[in-house]
Each structure stands twice: as C-alpha cells, then as structure tokens.
Amino acid sequence: MPAGHAPSLTPEEARALHRQSLVIDTQQPPITSGIVFTPGMRETLGALAAQGRTIAEVGPALEAALVRDIQTTEQGRDMYLDMWRRSGVTVACGTYAGPDRLATAFEHLDPPDRQRSGNRRRPA
Amino acid sequence: MLIVRQAADIELAHTEGRHGVIIDFQNTLALGDDLDRIDLFYGLGLRMVQLTYNLHTLVGDGCTDRYQGGLTYFGQEMVRRLNAAKIIVDVSHCSEQIGWDAMAISTAPVIVSHSSSKAVAEHDRGKSDELARAVAEQGGYFGVVTLPGFIRETPGASLDDVVRQISHLVDICGIDHVGIGTDKAGPGPGTSSQVEYPTSMRPQLAGEFNWMGFRVEDHRIGNEYQLAGYESLADWPNITVALAQAGFTEDELRKLLGLNYLRVFREIVG
C-alpha cells in the first residue's frame, strides 16, 4: 500500500487518465438491467407494484422494459449510453444467471405469474 | 455496444470507443446437472462462471451457507469442463475451501471477480490473505468489491475504504493481480440498481425462501450501510481519483483499472 504517499495525480488528471484508460468492471450485474431507470421501466414497475408484485418478481419485466426503451426510444437509448459514457467503463461483466429456485434457474420467465406458479415455460 | 467473446473484443471496444459486456453466471444453476449446457451457453457468449453463489449447490458450498465444504465430485468435473471450454472459473461467492479445491483442479488460473479482504473487514464474502495470495501465485486475478458493509465493519463507508481494500490486496497479491469488480450501481447496501422501488414493495413473497443467502443479522446489508461518493455508475471515475490520491502511479492505475484482468482474460479465454 502506498501509505503516506503523496497523490500521484490531481483529481482532474486522474479523471483524464480514467477516460483514456481501458476500464473493466469485473462484476456489474445490473449493466443491462438497472444502471438507469427509464420511463418505460418506471411505468412497468408502477403497474406491477399496483398488482402487489415483489421486487424479486419484477426483475425480468424491468429488464424487458429497458431493452424495449433502448431499442425504440431515443430517450431510453440516450439514458443508457450516457450512463456508460459518464462511468468511463469500457467493459463490464454482466450477470445473466444467478441465485434462484432450481425450478426457474434455467428458464427466464418474463410474466410474474409464471414465477409464482413455479410452472416452466412450455415450448411454443 | 458489443458482447466480448475474446480478448481482442476488449481491445476493440477500447480503441473504437465502444462498450462491451462480458457475459457471466454467478452460479451454475442454469447449467443444472447437464455439463453439456456449458457448450450451449459458451456459444451464446458465456465467458465467466462462478462456481456457486452464497448457498450450497450440486457443485459445492457457498460462502454464507451452514457448512463451508469444498467442491463435490460433480463440482470438480464442472471445473474441468469449464477449463476445456475456456471459460473463466470464478470463486467470489464460494466457500474458501472451493477456492482451494478449484485451484487444485483447474489447469487455468482461477479468479475472484468481486470480493474483499477478510483481514481488512471480516465478512463471509471476504477472502483470507492466504487464498488471495494463492490466487495471485497461480496467475489469477482478485477484483475488489465495493459494497459498503463488505469492505468495512461499521456504517460510514467511503471510497477511502475501497482504496484500503485495494491497497491491502496489492500488498498481498502484487500489483499485477488486483482489479475492481464494484458489483455496484448505486449508493445503498447492496448492488443497488437505479430502479426506484416503492418503499411499500416487498423484496419477495412472505414465507418464500431467500435464495440469495444473505442475512441482515450477519452480513451488514441494512440501509445504514451506504457508500459515500458513489451515487451511480457515473461516479466510477471517483474510484480512480481516490486511488490516485492514495499515491498509486499511472502505470499502477492502468493495471488496476483493466490491464490485469485483460491479461488474465486473454490467457484463459483467448
């Protein structure tokens, strides 16, 4: 540890170095689901919260709302990319499967009803 | 935006000013008991797999479960198959023993994508100095997490505590084996996305088992644990500023920020 060492850079110099460096965040689970809160996500959350859904249940729906906003609205896309730019992070490790019930760990179930029933998605 | 499938993609993202995502799993539940699914998900872009999350699975024990055993026989085979698929083996949320077992089995460096030092702040999510040193000695990587209750034993965490963790791990592992895995998108006690959940919204159904495996009474995840200086992902540069204020040189900063992980990623994934 550089204990007692003087700062190597001023804050402005450090920010400049950050901007030009390769920056890898080796764990950033919400990188495609929660680094911003778009209008579509807010609307979706409001509707599901009114239904009494839990935080654990609404995750997939919020992810889908964010993707929809990024793909179809300039505001959503700008919000998302702007957060990336401001972070100065070049690459992030995003988590696409984590702790869950065994029954739902392999299937990504969008509608909260499927999660409560424990039913797996049936092929179309 | 691009999905990172090889080290060249990381370099491409940097040179072209793009952003990349490395797809990871934080446990192997999605693989179930079918190791052939490893190849399926590799084809979809998976490049890093944590052997367990906090609780016990077919692979072995997580770091907050009742018992802290190591890899099962199935877990050992999981490591071999991940090696063969050139997928990074990560032991962040795993028991300490899984870390040792994985390094004994793996033919590639094993990493810790986002943990902390138990020597700085005791926590189930932390790793011992002995394990951290061993991760470095076998060519791996230790990413420092920034969750406030993990990196400091009392409320009031700031980026100085992040620096303290990084500095200690650099002392243990060397400057070439440490980086940053924030696991954080906001200031609160957990990963803290920007989503504004109503205060009336329950975390999960009443009576439902908590598969996350964290316990408020043991893991310092109450709302009193906040990280000052980090309101959102946009505050990431504050970490670099804090490290520079602590005296890390430009070359050291570049290693911590990304070059160390790039090196390990290239060696394992290609």
Coordinates of C-alpha atoms in Angstrom, one line a residue:
Chain A
M1 CA 0.0 0.0 0.0
P2 CA 1.3 3.4 -0.9
A3 CA 0.6 4.6 2.6
G4 CA 1.8 8.1 3.3
H5 CA 2.5 8.6 -0.4
A6 CA 1.6 11.9 -1.9
P7 CA -1.1 11.9 -4.6
S8 CA 0.3 10.8 -7.9
L9 CA -2.2 12.9 -9.9
T10 CA -4.6 15.8 -9.3
P11 CA -8.3 14.8 -9.4
E12 CA -8.5 16.3 -12.9
E13 CA -5.5 14.3 -14.1
A14 CA -6.9 11.2 -12.6
R15 CA -10.2 11.7 -14.4
A16 CA -8.4 12.3 -17.6
L17 CA -6.4 9.1 -17.1
H18 CA -9.6 7.2 -16.3
R19 CA -11.2 8.5 -19.6
Q20 CA -8.3 7.3 -21.7
S21 CA -7.7 4.0 -19.9
L22 CA -9.1 0.6 -20.5
V23 CA -11.5 0.2 -17.6
I24 CA -13.0 -3.2 -16.8
D25 CA -15.6 -3.6 -14.0
T26 CA -15.3 -7.3 -13.3
Q27 CA -18.7 -7.5 -11.7
Q28 CA -21.6 -5.2 -12.7
P29 CA -24.8 -7.3 -12.6
P30 CA -27.2 -4.5 -13.5
I31 CA -25.2 -3.4 -16.5
T32 CA -28.1 -4.3 -18.9
S33 CA -31.0 -4.1 -16.4
G34 CA -30.5 -1.4 -13.7
I35 CA -27.9 1.2 -14.3
V36 CA -30.7 3.6 -15.4
F37 CA -34.4 3.9 -14.7
T38 CA -36.2 4.7 -17.9
P39 CA -39.7 5.9 -18.3
G40 CA -40.8 2.5 -19.7
M41 CA -39.2 0.8 -16.6
R42 CA -41.0 3.3 -14.3
E43 CA -44.3 2.6 -16.0
T44 CA -43.8 -1.2 -15.8
L45 CA -42.8 -1.0 -12.2
G46 CA -45.8 1.1 -11.3
A47 CA -48.2 -1.4 -12.9
L48 CA -46.6 -4.4 -11.3
A49 CA -46.3 -2.7 -7.9
A50 CA -50.0 -2.0 -8.1
Q51 CA -50.6 -5.7 -8.6
G52 CA -48.7 -6.4 -5.4
R53 CA -45.7 -7.9 -7.1
T54 CA -42.5 -8.2 -5.2
I55 CA -39.1 -6.9 -6.1
A56 CA -37.9 -10.4 -6.8
E57 CA -40.8 -11.0 -9.3
V58 CA -40.5 -7.8 -11.4
G59 CA -36.8 -8.1 -12.4
P60 CA -37.4 -9.8 -15.8
A61 CA -40.2 -7.4 -16.7
L62 CA -38.0 -4.4 -15.9
E63 CA -35.2 -5.8 -18.0
A64 CA -37.6 -6.2 -20.9
A65 CA -38.8 -2.7 -20.4
L66 CA -35.3 -1.3 -20.5
V67 CA -34.5 -3.3 -23.7
R68 CA -37.7 -2.0 -25.3
D69 CA -36.9 1.6 -24.4
I70 CA -33.3 1.3 -25.7
Q71 CA -34.5 -0.2 -28.9
T72 CA -37.5 2.0 -29.6
T73 CA -37.0 5.4 -27.9
E74 CA -34.3 7.9 -28.3
Q75 CA -34.6 8.9 -24.6
G76 CA -34.0 5.3 -23.4
R77 CA -31.1 4.8 -25.7
D78 CA -29.5 8.1 -24.7
M79 CA -30.0 7.5 -21.0
Y80 CA -28.4 4.1 -21.2
L81 CA -25.4 5.1 -23.3
D82 CA -24.9 8.3 -21.4
M83 CA -24.5 6.4 -18.1
W84 CA -21.9 4.2 -19.8
R85 CA -20.0 7.3 -21.1
R86 CA -20.1 9.1 -17.7
S87 CA -18.8 6.0 -16.0
G88 CA -15.8 5.7 -18.3
V89 CA -16.1 1.9 -18.0
T90 CA -15.0 0.2 -21.2
V91 CA -16.1 -3.3 -20.4
A92 CA -18.3 -4.7 -17.7
C93 CA -19.0 -8.2 -16.6
G94 CA -22.8 -8.6 -16.6
T95 CA -24.6 -11.4 -14.8
Y96 CA -27.2 -13.4 -16.7
A97 CA -27.9 -16.2 -14.3
G98 CA -27.6 -16.1 -10.5
P99 CA -29.2 -17.3 -7.3
D100 CA -32.7 -18.6 -8.0
R101 CA -35.0 -21.5 -7.3
L102 CA -33.8 -24.6 -9.1
A103 CA -37.1 -24.8 -11.0
T104 CA -36.7 -21.4 -12.6
A105 CA -32.9 -21.2 -12.8
F106 CA -32.7 -22.4 -16.4
E107 CA -35.8 -20.7 -17.8
H108 CA -36.0 -16.9 -17.9
L109 CA -39.7 -16.4 -17.2
D110 CA -41.0 -12.9 -18.1
P111 CA -44.5 -12.9 -16.6
P112 CA -44.5 -12.8 -12.8
D113 CA -47.4 -15.2 -12.8
R114 CA -45.2 -18.0 -14.1
Q115 CA -42.7 -17.4 -11.3
R116 CA -45.4 -17.7 -8.6
S117 CA -46.9 -20.8 -10.1
G118 CA -43.4 -22.4 -10.5
N119 CA -44.5 -23.5 -14.0
R120 CA -41.8 -23.8 -16.5
R121 CA -42.2 -22.1 -19.9
R122 CA -43.7 -24.5 -22.4
P123 CA -42.3 -24.5 -26.0
A124 CA -44.5 -22.6 -28.4
Chain B
M1 CA -22.0 -2.0 -27.7
L2 CA -20.5 -5.4 -28.2
I3 CA -20.5 -8.8 -26.5
V4 CA -17.0 -9.7 -25.5
R5 CA -16.1 -13.2 -26.7
Q6 CA -12.4 -12.9 -26.9
A7 CA -9.6 -10.6 -25.6
A8 CA -9.5 -8.8 -29.0
D9 CA -13.0 -7.6 -28.4
I10 CA -11.9 -5.9 -25.2
E11 CA -9.2 -4.2 -27.1
L12 CA -11.5 -3.3 -29.9
A13 CA -14.0 -1.7 -27.5
H14 CA -11.2 0.4 -26.1
T15 CA -9.7 1.5 -29.4
E16 CA -13.1 2.2 -31.0
G17 CA -14.6 3.9 -28.0
R18 CA -17.3 1.3 -27.7
H19 CA -18.7 -0.5 -24.6
G20 CA -18.5 -4.2 -24.1
V21 CA -20.3 -6.7 -21.9
I22 CA -18.7 -10.0 -20.7
I23 CA -21.5 -12.4 -20.0
D24 CA -21.1 -14.2 -16.7
F25 CA -23.1 -16.6 -14.5
Q26 CA -22.9 -16.1 -10.7
N27 CA -23.5 -19.8 -10.1
T28 CA -24.1 -22.9 -12.1
L29 CA -27.8 -23.4 -11.5
A30 CA -28.6 -22.6 -15.2
L31 CA -26.3 -25.5 -16.1
G32 CA -28.2 -27.8 -13.8
D33 CA -26.8 -31.3 -13.9
D34 CA -26.0 -31.2 -17.6
L35 CA -22.4 -30.2 -18.2
D36 CA -23.1 -30.2 -22.0
R37 CA -25.0 -26.9 -21.4
I38 CA -21.6 -25.3 -20.9
D39 CA -21.0 -25.5 -24.6
L40 CA -24.5 -24.2 -25.3
F41 CA -24.0 -21.2 -23.2
Y42 CA -20.5 -20.7 -24.5
G43 CA -22.0 -20.4 -27.9
L44 CA -24.3 -17.7 -26.6
G45 CA -21.4 -15.7 -25.2
L46 CA -20.8 -17.0 -21.7
R47 CA -17.2 -16.4 -20.7
M48 CA -17.1 -16.5 -16.9
V49 CA -18.8 -18.7 -14.4
Q50 CA -18.8 -18.5 -10.6
L51 CA -19.0 -22.0 -9.1
T52 CA -21.6 -21.2 -6.5
Y53 CA -23.4 -18.2 -5.2
N54 CA -23.9 -17.9 -1.4
L55 CA -25.7 -21.2 -0.9
H56 CA -24.9 -24.9 -1.4
T57 CA -25.5 -26.3 -4.9
L58 CA -24.6 -29.5 -6.8
V59 CA -21.1 -28.0 -7.2
G60 CA -20.4 -27.3 -3.6
D61 CA -20.8 -24.8 -0.8
G62 CA -21.3 -21.1 -1.0
C63 CA -19.8 -18.6 1.5
T64 CA -22.9 -18.0 3.6
D65 CA -24.4 -21.4 3.9
R66 CA -24.3 -23.6 7.1
Y67 CA -21.3 -25.7 6.0
Q68 CA -18.2 -24.5 4.3
G69 CA -17.1 -27.5 2.4
G70 CA -15.4 -27.6 -0.9
L71 CA -16.2 -29.0 -4.4
T72 CA -18.3 -32.1 -4.8
Y73 CA -17.2 -34.7 -7.4
F74 CA -19.6 -33.0 -9.8
G75 CA -18.1 -29.7 -8.9
Q76 CA -14.6 -31.0 -9.8
E77 CA -15.9 -32.1 -13.2
M78 CA -17.6 -28.7 -13.6
V79 CA -14.2 -27.0 -13.3
R80 CA -12.6 -29.4 -15.8
R81 CA -15.4 -28.8 -18.3
L82 CA -15.2 -25.0 -17.8
N83 CA -11.4 -25.2 -18.4
A84 CA -12.0 -27.2 -21.6
A85 CA -14.5 -24.6 -22.8
K86 CA -12.0 -21.8 -22.0
I87 CA -14.5 -20.2 -19.6
I88 CA -13.1 -18.3 -16.6
V89 CA -13.6 -20.1 -13.3
D90 CA -14.6 -17.5 -10.6
V91 CA -14.9 -18.3 -6.8
S92 CA -16.1 -15.0 -5.5
H93 CA -19.2 -16.1 -3.6
C94 CA -17.9 -19.6 -3.0
S95 CA -16.7 -21.0 0.3
E96 CA -13.0 -20.6 1.0
Q97 CA -12.5 -24.3 0.5
I98 CA -14.0 -24.2 -3.0
G99 CA -11.3 -21.6 -3.8
W100 CA -8.6 -24.0 -2.7
D101 CA -10.2 -27.0 -4.4
A102 CA -10.8 -25.1 -7.7
M103 CA -7.1 -24.1 -7.9
A104 CA -6.0 -27.6 -7.2
I105 CA -8.1 -29.0 -10.1
S106 CA -8.0 -26.1 -12.6
T107 CA -5.5 -26.1 -15.4
A108 CA -6.1 -22.4 -15.9
P109 CA -5.8 -19.5 -13.4
V110 CA -8.8 -19.2 -11.1
I111 CA -10.1 -15.7 -10.3
V112 CA -12.1 -13.8 -7.7
S113 CA -14.1 -11.3 -9.7
H114 CA -15.5 -9.4 -6.8
S115 CA -14.7 -10.0 -3.2
S116 CA -12.9 -8.3 -0.3
S117 CA -10.2 -8.9 2.2
K118 CA -11.2 -10.5 5.5
A119 CA -8.1 -9.1 7.0
V120 CA -9.4 -5.6 6.4
A121 CA -13.1 -6.3 7.3
E122 CA -14.3 -9.6 8.4
H123 CA -17.2 -10.8 6.3
D124 CA -18.4 -14.1 4.8
R125 CA -17.9 -12.5 1.4
G126 CA -14.3 -11.8 2.1
K127 CA -11.3 -14.0 1.3
S128 CA -8.3 -14.8 3.5
D129 CA -4.9 -13.4 2.7
E130 CA -3.7 -17.0 2.2
L131 CA -6.3 -17.6 -0.5
A132 CA -5.8 -14.2 -2.1
R133 CA -2.0 -14.8 -2.3
A134 CA -2.6 -18.3 -3.8
V135 CA -4.9 -16.8 -6.4
A136 CA -2.2 -14.4 -7.5
E137 CA 0.6 -17.1 -7.4
Q138 CA -1.3 -19.3 -9.8
G139 CA -1.7 -16.3 -12.2
G140 CA -5.2 -15.3 -11.3
Y141 CA -7.0 -12.0 -10.5
F142 CA -8.7 -10.5 -7.5
G143 CA -11.3 -7.9 -8.2
V144 CA -12.3 -5.8 -5.2
V145 CA -16.0 -5.3 -4.5
T146 CA -17.3 -2.0 -3.2
L147 CA -20.4 -3.0 -1.2
P148 CA -20.1 -0.8 2.0
G149 CA -20.9 -3.5 4.6
F150 CA -18.5 -5.9 3.0
I151 CA -15.5 -3.6 2.9
R152 CA -15.9 -2.0 6.3
E153 CA -17.3 -3.4 9.6
T154 CA -19.2 -0.3 10.6
P155 CA -21.5 2.1 8.7
G156 CA -19.9 5.2 7.1
A157 CA -18.0 3.5 4.2
S158 CA -16.5 5.8 1.6
L159 CA -14.1 5.4 -1.3
D160 CA -11.3 5.5 1.2
D161 CA -12.4 2.1 2.3
V162 CA -12.4 0.9 -1.2
V163 CA -8.8 2.2 -1.5
R164 CA -7.9 0.5 1.8
Q165 CA -9.1 -2.9 0.5
I166 CA -7.3 -2.5 -2.8
S167 CA -4.1 -1.4 -1.2
H168 CA -4.1 -4.4 1.2
L169 CA -4.8 -6.8 -1.6
V170 CA -2.0 -5.2 -3.7
D171 CA 0.3 -5.8 -0.7
I172 CA -0.8 -9.5 -0.6
C173 CA -1.2 -10.3 -4.3
G174 CA 1.1 -7.8 -6.0
I175 CA 0.1 -5.0 -8.3
D176 CA -0.3 -7.3 -11.3
H177 CA -3.2 -9.4 -9.9
V178 CA -5.7 -6.9 -8.5
G179 CA -8.6 -5.0 -10.1
I180 CA -12.0 -3.7 -9.4
G181 CA -15.4 -5.5 -9.5
T182 CA -17.7 -3.0 -8.0
D183 CA -20.9 -5.0 -8.0
K184 CA -22.5 -1.6 -7.5
A185 CA -24.7 0.7 -9.5
G186 CA -25.8 3.0 -6.6
P187 CA -25.0 4.0 -3.0
G188 CA -27.0 1.6 -0.9
P189 CA -26.0 -1.5 1.0
G190 CA -26.4 -3.9 -1.9
T191 CA -25.7 -3.8 -5.6
S192 CA -28.3 -1.0 -5.8
S193 CA -29.6 -0.5 -9.2
Q194 CA -31.1 2.9 -10.2
V195 CA -34.6 1.4 -10.1
E196 CA -36.8 3.3 -7.6
Y197 CA -38.8 0.6 -5.9
P198 CA -41.7 1.9 -3.9
T199 CA -41.0 1.6 -0.1
S200 CA -44.1 -0.5 0.2
M201 CA -42.9 -3.1 -2.3
R202 CA -41.8 -6.3 -0.6
P203 CA -38.5 -7.9 -1.5
Q204 CA -40.1 -11.3 -2.0
L205 CA -43.2 -13.2 -1.2
A206 CA -43.9 -13.7 2.5
G207 CA -42.6 -17.1 3.6
E208 CA -40.6 -17.6 0.5
F209 CA -37.1 -18.9 1.0
N210 CA -34.4 -16.4 0.4
W211 CA -32.3 -17.9 -2.4
M212 CA -29.8 -15.0 -2.2
G213 CA -28.4 -16.4 1.0
F214 CA -27.6 -13.1 2.7
R215 CA -28.9 -12.5 6.2
V216 CA -29.4 -9.0 7.6
E217 CA -28.2 -10.0 11.0
D218 CA -24.9 -11.4 9.7
H219 CA -24.0 -9.6 6.6
R220 CA -24.3 -5.8 7.2
I221 CA -26.9 -5.2 4.4
G222 CA -29.2 -2.9 6.3
N223 CA -29.9 0.6 4.9
E224 CA -27.4 2.1 7.4
Y225 CA -24.7 0.8 5.2
Q226 CA -24.2 3.3 2.4
L227 CA -21.2 4.1 0.2
A228 CA -20.4 7.8 0.1
G229 CA -19.0 9.1 -3.1
Y230 CA -20.8 6.6 -5.3
E231 CA -24.4 7.5 -6.3
S232 CA -24.5 5.7 -9.6
L233 CA -22.3 4.1 -12.2
A234 CA -21.4 7.6 -13.4
D235 CA -19.4 8.0 -10.2
W236 CA -17.0 5.2 -11.2
P237 CA -14.2 7.7 -12.0
N238 CA -14.3 8.7 -8.3
I239 CA -12.6 5.4 -7.6
T240 CA -9.7 6.2 -9.9
V241 CA -9.4 9.7 -8.3
A242 CA -9.3 8.1 -4.8
L243 CA -6.6 5.6 -5.9
A244 CA -4.5 8.4 -7.4
Q245 CA -5.0 10.4 -4.2
A246 CA -3.6 7.4 -2.3
G247 CA -0.5 7.5 -4.4
F248 CA -0.9 4.8 -7.0
T249 CA 1.1 5.7 -10.0
E250 CA -0.3 6.0 -13.5
D251 CA 1.1 2.6 -14.5
E252 CA -0.3 1.0 -11.4
L253 CA -3.7 2.6 -12.0
R254 CA -3.9 1.3 -15.6
K255 CA -3.2 -2.2 -14.3
L256 CA -5.8 -1.9 -11.6
L257 CA -8.4 -0.4 -13.9
G258 CA -8.2 -3.0 -16.6
L259 CA -4.9 -4.3 -17.9
N260 CA -4.6 -7.0 -15.2
Y261 CA -8.0 -8.5 -16.0
L262 CA -7.3 -8.2 -19.7
R263 CA -4.1 -10.2 -19.3
V264 CA -5.9 -13.0 -17.4
F265 CA -8.9 -13.0 -19.7
R266 CA -6.6 -13.4 -22.7
E267 CA -4.7 -16.2 -21.1
I268 CA -7.8 -18.2 -20.2
V269 CA -10.3 -17.3 -22.9
G270 CA -8.0 -16.4 -25.8

